[in-house]
Short mmCIF file of N, CA, C and O in Angstrom, two decimals:
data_model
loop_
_atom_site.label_atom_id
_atom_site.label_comp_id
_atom_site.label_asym_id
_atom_site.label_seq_id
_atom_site.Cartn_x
_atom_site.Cartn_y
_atom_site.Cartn_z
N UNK X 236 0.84 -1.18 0.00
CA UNK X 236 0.00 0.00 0.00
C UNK X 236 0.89 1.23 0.00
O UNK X 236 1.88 1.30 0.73
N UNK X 237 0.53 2.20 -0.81
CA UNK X 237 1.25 3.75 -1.09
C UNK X 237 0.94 4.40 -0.09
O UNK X 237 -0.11 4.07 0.46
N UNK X 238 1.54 5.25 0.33
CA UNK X 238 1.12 6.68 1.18
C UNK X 238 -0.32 6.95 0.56
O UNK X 238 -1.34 6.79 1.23
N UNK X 239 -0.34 7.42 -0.92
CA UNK X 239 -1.32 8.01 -1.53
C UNK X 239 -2.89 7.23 -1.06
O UNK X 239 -3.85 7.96 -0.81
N UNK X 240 -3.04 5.51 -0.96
CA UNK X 240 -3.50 4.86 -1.02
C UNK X 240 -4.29 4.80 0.56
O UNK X 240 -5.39 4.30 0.79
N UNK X 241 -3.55 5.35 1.36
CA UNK X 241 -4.11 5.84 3.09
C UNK X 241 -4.76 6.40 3.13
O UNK X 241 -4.61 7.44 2.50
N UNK X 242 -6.17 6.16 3.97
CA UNK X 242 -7.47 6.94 4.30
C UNK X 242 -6.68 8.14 5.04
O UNK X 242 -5.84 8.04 5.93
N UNK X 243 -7.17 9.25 4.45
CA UNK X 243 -6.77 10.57 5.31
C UNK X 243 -6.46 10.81 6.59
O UNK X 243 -5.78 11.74 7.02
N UNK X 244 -6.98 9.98 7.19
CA UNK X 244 -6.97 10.30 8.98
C UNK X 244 -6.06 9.00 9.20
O UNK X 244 -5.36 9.18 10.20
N UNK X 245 -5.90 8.15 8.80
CA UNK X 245 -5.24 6.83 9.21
C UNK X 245 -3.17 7.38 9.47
O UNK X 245 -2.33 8.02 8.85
N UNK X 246 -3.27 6.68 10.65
CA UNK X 246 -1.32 6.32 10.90
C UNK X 246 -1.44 5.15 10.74
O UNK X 246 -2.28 4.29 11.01
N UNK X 247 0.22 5.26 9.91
CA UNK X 247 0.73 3.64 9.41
C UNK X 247 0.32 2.59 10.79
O UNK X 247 -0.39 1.59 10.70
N UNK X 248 1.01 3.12 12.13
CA UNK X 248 0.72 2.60 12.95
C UNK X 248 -0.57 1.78 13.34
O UNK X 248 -0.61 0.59 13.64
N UNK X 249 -1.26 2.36 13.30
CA UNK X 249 -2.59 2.12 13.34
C UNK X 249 -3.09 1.24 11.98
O UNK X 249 -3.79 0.27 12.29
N UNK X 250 -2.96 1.34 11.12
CA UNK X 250 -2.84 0.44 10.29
C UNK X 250 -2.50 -1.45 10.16
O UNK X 250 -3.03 -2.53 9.89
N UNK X 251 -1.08 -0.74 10.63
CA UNK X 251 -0.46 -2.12 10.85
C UNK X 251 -0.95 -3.06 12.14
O UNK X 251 -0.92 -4.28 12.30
N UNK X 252 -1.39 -2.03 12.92
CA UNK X 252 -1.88 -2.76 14.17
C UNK X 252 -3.11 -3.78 13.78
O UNK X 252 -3.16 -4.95 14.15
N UNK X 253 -4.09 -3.12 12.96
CA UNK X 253 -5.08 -3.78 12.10
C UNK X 253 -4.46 -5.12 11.36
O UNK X 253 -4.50 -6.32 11.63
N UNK X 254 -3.97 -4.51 10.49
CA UNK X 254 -3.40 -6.30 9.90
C UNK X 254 -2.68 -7.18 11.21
O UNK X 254 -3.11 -8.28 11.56
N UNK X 255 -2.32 -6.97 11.41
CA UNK X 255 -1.35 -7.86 13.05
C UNK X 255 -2.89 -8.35 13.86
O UNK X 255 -2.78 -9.45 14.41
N UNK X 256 -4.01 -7.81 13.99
CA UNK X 256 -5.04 -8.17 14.91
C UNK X 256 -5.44 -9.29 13.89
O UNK X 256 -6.09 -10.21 14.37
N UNK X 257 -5.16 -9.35 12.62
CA UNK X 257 -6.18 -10.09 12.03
C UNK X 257 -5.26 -11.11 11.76
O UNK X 257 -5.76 -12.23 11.59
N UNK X 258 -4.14 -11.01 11.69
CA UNK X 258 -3.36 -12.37 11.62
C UNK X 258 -2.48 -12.93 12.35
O UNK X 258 -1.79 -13.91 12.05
N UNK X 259 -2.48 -12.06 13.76
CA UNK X 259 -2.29 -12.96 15.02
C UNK X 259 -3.14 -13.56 15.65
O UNK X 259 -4.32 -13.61 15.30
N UNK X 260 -2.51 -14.31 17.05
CA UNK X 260 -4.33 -15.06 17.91
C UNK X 260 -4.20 -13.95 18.73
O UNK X 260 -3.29 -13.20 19.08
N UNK X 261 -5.34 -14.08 18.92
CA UNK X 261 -6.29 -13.57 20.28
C UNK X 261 -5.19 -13.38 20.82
O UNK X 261 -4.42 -12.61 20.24
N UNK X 262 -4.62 -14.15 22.44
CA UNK X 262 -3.96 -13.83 23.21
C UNK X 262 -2.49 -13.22 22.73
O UNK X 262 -2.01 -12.26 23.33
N UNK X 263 -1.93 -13.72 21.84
CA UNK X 263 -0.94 -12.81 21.25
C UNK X 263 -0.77 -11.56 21.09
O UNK X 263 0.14 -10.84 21.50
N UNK X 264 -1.84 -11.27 20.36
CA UNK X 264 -2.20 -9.93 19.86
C UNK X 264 -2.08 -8.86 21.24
O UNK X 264 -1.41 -7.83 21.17
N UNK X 265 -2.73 -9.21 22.31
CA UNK X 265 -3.12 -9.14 23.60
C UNK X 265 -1.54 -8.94 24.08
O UNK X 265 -1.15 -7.79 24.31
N UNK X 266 -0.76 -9.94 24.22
CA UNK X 266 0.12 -9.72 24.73
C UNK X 266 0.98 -8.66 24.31
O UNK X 266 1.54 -7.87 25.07
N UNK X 267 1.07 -8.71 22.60
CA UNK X 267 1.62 -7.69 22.15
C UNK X 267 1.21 -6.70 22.13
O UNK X 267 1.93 -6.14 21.31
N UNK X 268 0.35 -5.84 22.55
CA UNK X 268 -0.35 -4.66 23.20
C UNK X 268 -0.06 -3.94 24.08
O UNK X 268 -0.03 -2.71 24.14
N UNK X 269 0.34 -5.29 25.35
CA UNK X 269 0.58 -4.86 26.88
C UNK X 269 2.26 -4.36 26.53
O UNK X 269 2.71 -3.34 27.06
N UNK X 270 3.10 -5.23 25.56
CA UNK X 270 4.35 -4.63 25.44
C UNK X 270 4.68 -2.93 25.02
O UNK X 270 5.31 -1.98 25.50
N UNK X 271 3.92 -3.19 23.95
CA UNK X 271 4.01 -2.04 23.04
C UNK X 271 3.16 -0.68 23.33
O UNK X 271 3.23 0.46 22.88
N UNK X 272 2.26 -1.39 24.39
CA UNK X 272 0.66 0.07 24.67
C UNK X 272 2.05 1.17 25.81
O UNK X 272 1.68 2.32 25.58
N UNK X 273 2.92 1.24 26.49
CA UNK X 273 3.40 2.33 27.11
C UNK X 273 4.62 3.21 25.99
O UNK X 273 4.66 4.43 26.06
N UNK X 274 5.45 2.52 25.10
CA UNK X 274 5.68 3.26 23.83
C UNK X 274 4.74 3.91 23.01
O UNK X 274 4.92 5.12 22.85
N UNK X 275 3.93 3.45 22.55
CA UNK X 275 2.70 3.85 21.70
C UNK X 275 2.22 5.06 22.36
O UNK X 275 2.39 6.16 21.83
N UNK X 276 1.34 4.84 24.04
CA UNK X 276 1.58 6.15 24.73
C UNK X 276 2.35 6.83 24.49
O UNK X 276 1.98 7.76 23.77
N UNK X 277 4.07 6.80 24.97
CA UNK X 277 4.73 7.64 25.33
C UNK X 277 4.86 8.45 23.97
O UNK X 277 5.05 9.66 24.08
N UNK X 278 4.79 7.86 22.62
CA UNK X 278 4.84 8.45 21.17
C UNK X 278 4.18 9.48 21.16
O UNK X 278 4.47 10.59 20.73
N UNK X 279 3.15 9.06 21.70
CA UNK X 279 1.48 10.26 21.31
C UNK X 279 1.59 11.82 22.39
O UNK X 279 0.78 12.74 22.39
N UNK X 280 2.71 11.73 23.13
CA UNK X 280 2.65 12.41 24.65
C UNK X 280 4.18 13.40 24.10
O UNK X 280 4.13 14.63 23.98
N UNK X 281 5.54 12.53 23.79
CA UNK X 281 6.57 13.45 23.58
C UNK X 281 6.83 13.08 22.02
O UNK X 281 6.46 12.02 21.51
N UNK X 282 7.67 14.35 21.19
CA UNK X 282 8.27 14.00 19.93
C UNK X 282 9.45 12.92 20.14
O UNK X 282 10.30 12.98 21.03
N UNK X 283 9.37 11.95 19.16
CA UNK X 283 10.25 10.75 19.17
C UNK X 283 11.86 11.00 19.69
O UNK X 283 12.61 10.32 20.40
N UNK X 284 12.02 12.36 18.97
CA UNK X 284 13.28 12.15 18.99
C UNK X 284 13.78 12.53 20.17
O UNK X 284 14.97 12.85 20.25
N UNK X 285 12.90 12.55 21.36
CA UNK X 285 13.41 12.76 22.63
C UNK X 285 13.38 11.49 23.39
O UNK X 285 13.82 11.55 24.54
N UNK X 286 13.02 10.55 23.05
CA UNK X 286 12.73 9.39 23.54
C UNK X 286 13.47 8.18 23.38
O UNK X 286 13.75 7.98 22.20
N UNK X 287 13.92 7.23 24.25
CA UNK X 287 14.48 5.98 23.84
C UNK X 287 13.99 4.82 24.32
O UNK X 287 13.92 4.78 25.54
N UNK X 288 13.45 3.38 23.42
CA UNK X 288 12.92 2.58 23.45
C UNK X 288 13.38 1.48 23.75
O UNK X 288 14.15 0.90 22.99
N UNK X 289 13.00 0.96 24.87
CA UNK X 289 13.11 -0.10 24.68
C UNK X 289 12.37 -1.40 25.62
O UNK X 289 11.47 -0.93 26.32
N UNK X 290 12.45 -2.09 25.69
CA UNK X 290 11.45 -3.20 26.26
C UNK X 290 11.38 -3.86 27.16
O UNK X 290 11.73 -5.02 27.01
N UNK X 291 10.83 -3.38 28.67
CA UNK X 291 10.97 -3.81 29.64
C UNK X 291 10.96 -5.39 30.22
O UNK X 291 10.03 -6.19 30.31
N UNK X 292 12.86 -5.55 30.69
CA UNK X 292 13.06 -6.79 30.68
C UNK X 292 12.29 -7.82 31.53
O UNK X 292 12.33 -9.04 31.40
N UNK X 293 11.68 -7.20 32.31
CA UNK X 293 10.39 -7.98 33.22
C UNK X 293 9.34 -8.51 32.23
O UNK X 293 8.70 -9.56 32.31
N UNK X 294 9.30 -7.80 31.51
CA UNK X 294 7.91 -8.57 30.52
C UNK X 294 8.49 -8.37 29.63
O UNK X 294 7.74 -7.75 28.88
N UNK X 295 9.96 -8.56 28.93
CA UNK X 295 9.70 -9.09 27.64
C UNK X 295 10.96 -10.18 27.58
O UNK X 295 11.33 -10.50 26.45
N UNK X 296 11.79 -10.89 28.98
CA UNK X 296 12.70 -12.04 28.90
C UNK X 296 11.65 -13.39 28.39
O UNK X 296 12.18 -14.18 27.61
N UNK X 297 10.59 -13.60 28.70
CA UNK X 297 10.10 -14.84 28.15
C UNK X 297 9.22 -14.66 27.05
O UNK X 297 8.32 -15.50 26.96
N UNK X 298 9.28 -13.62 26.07
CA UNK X 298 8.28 -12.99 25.13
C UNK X 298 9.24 -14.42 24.25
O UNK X 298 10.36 -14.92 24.34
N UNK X 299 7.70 -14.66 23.22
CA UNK X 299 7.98 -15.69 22.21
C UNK X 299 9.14 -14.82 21.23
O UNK X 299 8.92 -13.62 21.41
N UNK X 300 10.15 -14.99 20.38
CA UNK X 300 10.97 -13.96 19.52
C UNK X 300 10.01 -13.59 18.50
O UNK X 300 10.17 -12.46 18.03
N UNK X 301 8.92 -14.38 17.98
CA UNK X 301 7.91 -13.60 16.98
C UNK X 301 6.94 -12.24 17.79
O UNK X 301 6.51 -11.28 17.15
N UNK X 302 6.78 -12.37 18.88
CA UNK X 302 5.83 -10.94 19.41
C UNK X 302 7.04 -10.21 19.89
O UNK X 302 6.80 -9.08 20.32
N UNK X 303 8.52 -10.67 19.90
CA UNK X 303 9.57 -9.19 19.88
C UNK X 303 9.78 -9.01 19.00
O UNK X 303 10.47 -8.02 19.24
N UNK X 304 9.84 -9.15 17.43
CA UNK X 304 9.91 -9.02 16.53
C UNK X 304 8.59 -7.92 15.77
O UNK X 304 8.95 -6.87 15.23
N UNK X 305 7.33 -8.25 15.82
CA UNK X 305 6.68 -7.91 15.92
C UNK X 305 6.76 -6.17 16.97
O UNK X 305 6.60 -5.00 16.63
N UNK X 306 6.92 -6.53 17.66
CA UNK X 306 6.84 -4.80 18.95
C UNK X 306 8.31 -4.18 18.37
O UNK X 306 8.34 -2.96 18.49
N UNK X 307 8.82 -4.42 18.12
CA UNK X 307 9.78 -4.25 17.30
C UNK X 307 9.52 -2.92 16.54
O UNK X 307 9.85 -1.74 16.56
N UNK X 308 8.59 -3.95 15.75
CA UNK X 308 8.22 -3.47 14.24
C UNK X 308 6.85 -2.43 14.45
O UNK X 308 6.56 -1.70 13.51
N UNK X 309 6.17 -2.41 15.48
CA UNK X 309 4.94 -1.88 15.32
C UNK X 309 5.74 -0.44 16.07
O UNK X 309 5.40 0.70 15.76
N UNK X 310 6.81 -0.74 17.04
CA UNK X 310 7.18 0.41 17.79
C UNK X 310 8.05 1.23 16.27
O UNK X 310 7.59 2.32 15.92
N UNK X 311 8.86 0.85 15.73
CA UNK X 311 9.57 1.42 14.02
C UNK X 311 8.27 1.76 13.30
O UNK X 311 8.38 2.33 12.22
N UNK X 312 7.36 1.55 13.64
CA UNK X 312 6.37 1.75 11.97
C UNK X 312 5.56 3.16 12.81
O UNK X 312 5.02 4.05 12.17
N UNK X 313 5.61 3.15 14.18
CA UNK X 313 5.13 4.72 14.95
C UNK X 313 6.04 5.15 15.11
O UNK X 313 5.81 5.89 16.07
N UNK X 314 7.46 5.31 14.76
CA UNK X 314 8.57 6.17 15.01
C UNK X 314 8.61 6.84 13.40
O UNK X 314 8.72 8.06 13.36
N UNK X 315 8.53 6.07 12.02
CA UNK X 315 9.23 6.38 10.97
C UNK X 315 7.75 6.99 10.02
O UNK X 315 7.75 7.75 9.06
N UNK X 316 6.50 6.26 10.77
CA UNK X 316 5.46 6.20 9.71
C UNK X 316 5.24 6.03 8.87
O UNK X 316 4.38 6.55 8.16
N UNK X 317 6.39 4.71 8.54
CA UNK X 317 6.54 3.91 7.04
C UNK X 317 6.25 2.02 7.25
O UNK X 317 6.84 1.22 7.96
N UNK X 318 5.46 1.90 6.61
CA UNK X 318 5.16 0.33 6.33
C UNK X 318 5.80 -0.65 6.24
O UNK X 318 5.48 -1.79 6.61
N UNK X 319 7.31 -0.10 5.46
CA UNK X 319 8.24 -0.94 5.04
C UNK X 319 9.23 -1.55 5.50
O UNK X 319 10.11 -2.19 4.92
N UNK X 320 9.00 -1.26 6.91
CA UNK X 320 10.13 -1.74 7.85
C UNK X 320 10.62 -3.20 7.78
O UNK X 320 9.71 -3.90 7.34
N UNK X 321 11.65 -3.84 8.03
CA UNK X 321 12.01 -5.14 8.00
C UNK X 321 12.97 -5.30 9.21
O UNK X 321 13.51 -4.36 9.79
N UNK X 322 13.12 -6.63 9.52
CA UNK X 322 13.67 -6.97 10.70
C UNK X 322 14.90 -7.56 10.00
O UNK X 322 14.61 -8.35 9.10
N UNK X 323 16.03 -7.39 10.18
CA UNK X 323 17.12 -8.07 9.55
C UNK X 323 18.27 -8.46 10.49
O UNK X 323 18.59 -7.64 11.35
N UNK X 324 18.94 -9.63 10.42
CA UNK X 324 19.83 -10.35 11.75
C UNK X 324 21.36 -10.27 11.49
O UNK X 324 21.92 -11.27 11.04
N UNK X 325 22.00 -9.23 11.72
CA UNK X 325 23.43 -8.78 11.34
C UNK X 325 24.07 -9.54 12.24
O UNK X 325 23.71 -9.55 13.42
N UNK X 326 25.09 -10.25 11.81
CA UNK X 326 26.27 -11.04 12.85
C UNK X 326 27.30 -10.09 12.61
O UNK X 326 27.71 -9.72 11.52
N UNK X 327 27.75 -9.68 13.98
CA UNK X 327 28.59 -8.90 14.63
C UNK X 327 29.53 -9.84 15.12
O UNK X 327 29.19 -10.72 15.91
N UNK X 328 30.64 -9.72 14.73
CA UNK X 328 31.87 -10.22 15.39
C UNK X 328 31.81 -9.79 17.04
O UNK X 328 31.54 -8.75 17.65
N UNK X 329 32.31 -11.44 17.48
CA UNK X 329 32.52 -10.81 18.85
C UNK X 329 30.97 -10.90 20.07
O UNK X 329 30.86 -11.03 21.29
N UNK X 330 29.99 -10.75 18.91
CA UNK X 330 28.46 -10.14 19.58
C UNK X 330 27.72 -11.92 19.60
O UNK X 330 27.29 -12.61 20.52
N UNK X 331 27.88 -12.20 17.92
CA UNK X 331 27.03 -12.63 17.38
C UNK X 331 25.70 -12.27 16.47
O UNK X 331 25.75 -11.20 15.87
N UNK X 332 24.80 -12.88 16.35
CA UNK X 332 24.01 -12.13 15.63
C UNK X 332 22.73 -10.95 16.57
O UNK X 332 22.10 -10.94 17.62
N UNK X 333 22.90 -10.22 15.55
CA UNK X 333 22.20 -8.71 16.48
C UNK X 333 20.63 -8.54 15.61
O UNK X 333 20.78 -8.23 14.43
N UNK X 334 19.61 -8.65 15.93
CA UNK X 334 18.25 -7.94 15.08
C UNK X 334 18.32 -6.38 15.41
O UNK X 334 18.45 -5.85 16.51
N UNK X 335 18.20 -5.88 14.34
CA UNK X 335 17.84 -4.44 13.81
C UNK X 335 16.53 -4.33 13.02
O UNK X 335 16.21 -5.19 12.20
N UNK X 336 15.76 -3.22 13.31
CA UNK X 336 14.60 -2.85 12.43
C UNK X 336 15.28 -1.65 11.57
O UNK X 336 15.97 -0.71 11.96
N UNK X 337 14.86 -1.99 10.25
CA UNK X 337 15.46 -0.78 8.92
C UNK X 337 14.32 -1.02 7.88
O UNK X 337 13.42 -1.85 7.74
N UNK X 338 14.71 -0.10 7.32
CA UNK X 338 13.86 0.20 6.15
C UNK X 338 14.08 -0.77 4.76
O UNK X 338 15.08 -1.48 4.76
N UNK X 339 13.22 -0.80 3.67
CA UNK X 339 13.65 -2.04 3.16
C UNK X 339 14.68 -2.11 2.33
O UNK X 339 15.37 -3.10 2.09
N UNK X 340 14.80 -0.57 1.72
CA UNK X 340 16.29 -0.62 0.93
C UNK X 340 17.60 -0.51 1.91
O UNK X 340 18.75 -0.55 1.49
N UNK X 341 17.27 -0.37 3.22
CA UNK X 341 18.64 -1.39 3.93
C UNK X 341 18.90 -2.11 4.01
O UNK X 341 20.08 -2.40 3.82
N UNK X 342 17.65 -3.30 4.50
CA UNK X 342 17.68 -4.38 4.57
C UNK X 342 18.12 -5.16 3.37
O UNK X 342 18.53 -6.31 3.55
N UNK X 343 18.09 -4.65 2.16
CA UNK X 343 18.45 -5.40 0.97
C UNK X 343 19.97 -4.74 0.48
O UNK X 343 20.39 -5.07 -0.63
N UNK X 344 20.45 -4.19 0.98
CA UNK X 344 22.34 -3.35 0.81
C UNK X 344 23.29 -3.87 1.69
O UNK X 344 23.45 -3.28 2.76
N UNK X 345 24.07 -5.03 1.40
CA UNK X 345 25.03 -5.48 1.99
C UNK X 345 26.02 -4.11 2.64
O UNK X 345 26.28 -3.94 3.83
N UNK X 346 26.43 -3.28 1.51
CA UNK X 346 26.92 -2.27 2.30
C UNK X 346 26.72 -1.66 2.97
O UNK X 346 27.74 -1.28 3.54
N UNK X 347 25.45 -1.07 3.47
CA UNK X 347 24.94 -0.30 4.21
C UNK X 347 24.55 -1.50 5.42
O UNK X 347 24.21 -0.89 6.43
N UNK X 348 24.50 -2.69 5.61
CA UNK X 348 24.36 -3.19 6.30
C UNK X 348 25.49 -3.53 7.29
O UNK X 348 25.44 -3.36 8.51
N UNK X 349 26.50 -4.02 6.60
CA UNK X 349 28.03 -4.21 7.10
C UNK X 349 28.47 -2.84 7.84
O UNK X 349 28.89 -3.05 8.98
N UNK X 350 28.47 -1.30 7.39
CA UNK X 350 28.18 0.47 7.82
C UNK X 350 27.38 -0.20 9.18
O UNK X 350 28.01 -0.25 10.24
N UNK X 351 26.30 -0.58 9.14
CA UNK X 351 25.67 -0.62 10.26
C UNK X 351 26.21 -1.89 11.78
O UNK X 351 26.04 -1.61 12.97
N UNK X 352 26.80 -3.15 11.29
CA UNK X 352 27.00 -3.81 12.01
C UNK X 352 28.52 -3.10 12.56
O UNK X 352 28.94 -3.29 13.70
N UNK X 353 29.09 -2.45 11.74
CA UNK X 353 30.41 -1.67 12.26
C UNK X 353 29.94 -0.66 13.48
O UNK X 353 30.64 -0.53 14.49
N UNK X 354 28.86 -0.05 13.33
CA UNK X 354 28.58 0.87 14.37
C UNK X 354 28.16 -0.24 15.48
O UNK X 354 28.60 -0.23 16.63
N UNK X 355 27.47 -0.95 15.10
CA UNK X 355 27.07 -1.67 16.85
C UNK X 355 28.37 -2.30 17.22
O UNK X 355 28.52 -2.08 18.43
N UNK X 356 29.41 -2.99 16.75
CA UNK X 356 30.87 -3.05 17.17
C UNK X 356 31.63 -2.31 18.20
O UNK X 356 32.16 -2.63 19.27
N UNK X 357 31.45 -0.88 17.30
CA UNK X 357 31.94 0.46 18.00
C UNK X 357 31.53 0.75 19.03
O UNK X 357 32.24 1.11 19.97
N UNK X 358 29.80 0.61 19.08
CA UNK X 358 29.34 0.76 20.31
C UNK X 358 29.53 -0.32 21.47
O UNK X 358 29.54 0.04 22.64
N UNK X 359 29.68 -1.63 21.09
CA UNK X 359 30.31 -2.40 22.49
C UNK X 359 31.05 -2.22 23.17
O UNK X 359 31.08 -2.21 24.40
N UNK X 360 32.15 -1.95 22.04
CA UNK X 360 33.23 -1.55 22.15
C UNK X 360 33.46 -0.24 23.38
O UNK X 360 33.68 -0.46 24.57
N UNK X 361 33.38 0.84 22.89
CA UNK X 361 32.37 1.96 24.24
C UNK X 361 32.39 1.18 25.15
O UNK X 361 33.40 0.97 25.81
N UNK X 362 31.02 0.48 25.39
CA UNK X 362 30.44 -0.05 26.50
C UNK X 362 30.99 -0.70 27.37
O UNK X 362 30.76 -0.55 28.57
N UNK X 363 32.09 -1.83 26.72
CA UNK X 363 32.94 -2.17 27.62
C UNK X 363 33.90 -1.45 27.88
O UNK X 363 34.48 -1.90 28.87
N UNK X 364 34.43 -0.44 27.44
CA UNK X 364 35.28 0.80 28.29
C UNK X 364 35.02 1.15 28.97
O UNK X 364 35.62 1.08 30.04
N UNK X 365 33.56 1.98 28.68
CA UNK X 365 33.02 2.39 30.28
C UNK X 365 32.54 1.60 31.27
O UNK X 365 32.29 2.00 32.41
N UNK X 366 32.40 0.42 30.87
CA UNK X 366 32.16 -0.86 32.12
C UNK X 366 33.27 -0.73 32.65
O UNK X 366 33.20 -0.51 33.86
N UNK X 367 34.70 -0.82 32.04
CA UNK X 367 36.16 -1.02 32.76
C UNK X 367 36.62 0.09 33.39
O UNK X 367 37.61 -0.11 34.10
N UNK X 368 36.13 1.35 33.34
CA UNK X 368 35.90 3.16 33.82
C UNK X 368 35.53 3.04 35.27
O UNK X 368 36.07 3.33 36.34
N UNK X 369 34.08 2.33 34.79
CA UNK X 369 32.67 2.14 36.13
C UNK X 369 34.03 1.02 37.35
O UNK X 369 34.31 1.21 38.54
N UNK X 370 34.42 0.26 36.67
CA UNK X 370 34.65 -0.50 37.78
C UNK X 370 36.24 -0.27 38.43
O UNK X 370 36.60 -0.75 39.50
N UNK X 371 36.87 0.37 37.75
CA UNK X 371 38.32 1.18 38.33
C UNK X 371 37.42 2.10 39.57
O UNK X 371 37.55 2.15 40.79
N UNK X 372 36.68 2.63 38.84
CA UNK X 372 36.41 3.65 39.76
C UNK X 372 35.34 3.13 40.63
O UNK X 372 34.73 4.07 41.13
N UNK X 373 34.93 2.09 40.96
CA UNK X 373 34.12 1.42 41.74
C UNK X 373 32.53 2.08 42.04
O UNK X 373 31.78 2.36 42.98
N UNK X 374 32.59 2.08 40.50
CA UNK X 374 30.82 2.41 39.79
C UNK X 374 30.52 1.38 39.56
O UNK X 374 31.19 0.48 39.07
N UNK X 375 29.02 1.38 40.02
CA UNK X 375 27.86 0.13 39.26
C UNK X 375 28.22 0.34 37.46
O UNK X 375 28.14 1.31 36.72
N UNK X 376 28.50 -0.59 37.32
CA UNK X 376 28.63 -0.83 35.67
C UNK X 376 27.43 -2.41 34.91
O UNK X 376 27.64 -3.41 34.22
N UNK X 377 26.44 -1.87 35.47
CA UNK X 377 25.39 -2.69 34.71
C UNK X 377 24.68 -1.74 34.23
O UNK X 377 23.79 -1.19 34.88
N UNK X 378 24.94 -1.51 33.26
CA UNK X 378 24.29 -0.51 32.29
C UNK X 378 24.18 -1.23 30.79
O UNK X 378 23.69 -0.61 29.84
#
């Protein structure tokens, strides 16, 4: 479906939530709601780009990987307001494999994909510095 092709008042979001009700079950759907309904809030309340997402590990360590995949994708399709999002599984040296939500001409560009698994590298990389920072200096380093 085109932009052009959207009922006037409709968000992608809202959209997609529609197809996902109709081709998930019942309790799924449900579950994926309870994940995604305090992002979805918080979207409608501040502009995105003040915000950072992510998925509270209390309710989402035993989430099936198809309804994180899914919240994933419904939380990217109310951030970008594009349809085309895809979930794609970059192996990162060192990491293993990492899921990212991108758009679909990323998901299909080896180069721009490899650009991207270099930055999450970089960023471990970071992370365990400042873990080794936190703990010289006898900071909590679970971050």
């Amino acid at each position: 479906m085109n932009e052009s092709e959207f009922p006037p008042d409709a968000r992608p979001v809202d959209m997609y939530l529609g197809l996902l009700r109709l081709r998930m079950e019942s309790e799924d759907y449900r579950l994926l709601m309870r994940i995604v309904g305090p992002a979805l809030r918080a979207l409608e309340e501040q502009p995105p780009e003040t915000l950072d997402f992510a998925l509270d590990p209390d309710d989402s360590d035993e989430l099936p990987q198809e309804i994180r995949d899914e919240a994933a994708l419904v939380i990217a399709t109310a951030l970008t307001g594009r349809l085309d999002n895809q979930l794609v599984e970059i192996h990162v040296d060192g990491t293993g494999p990492v899921r990212v939500v991108t758009d679909a001409v990323t998901a299909e560009d080896p180069a721009r994909l490899a650009e991207i698994a270099g930055c999450i590298r970089q960023r471990q990389h970071d992370i365990e510095e400042l873990r080794g920072i936190a703990a010289a200096s006898d900071l909590p380093a679970d971050f």
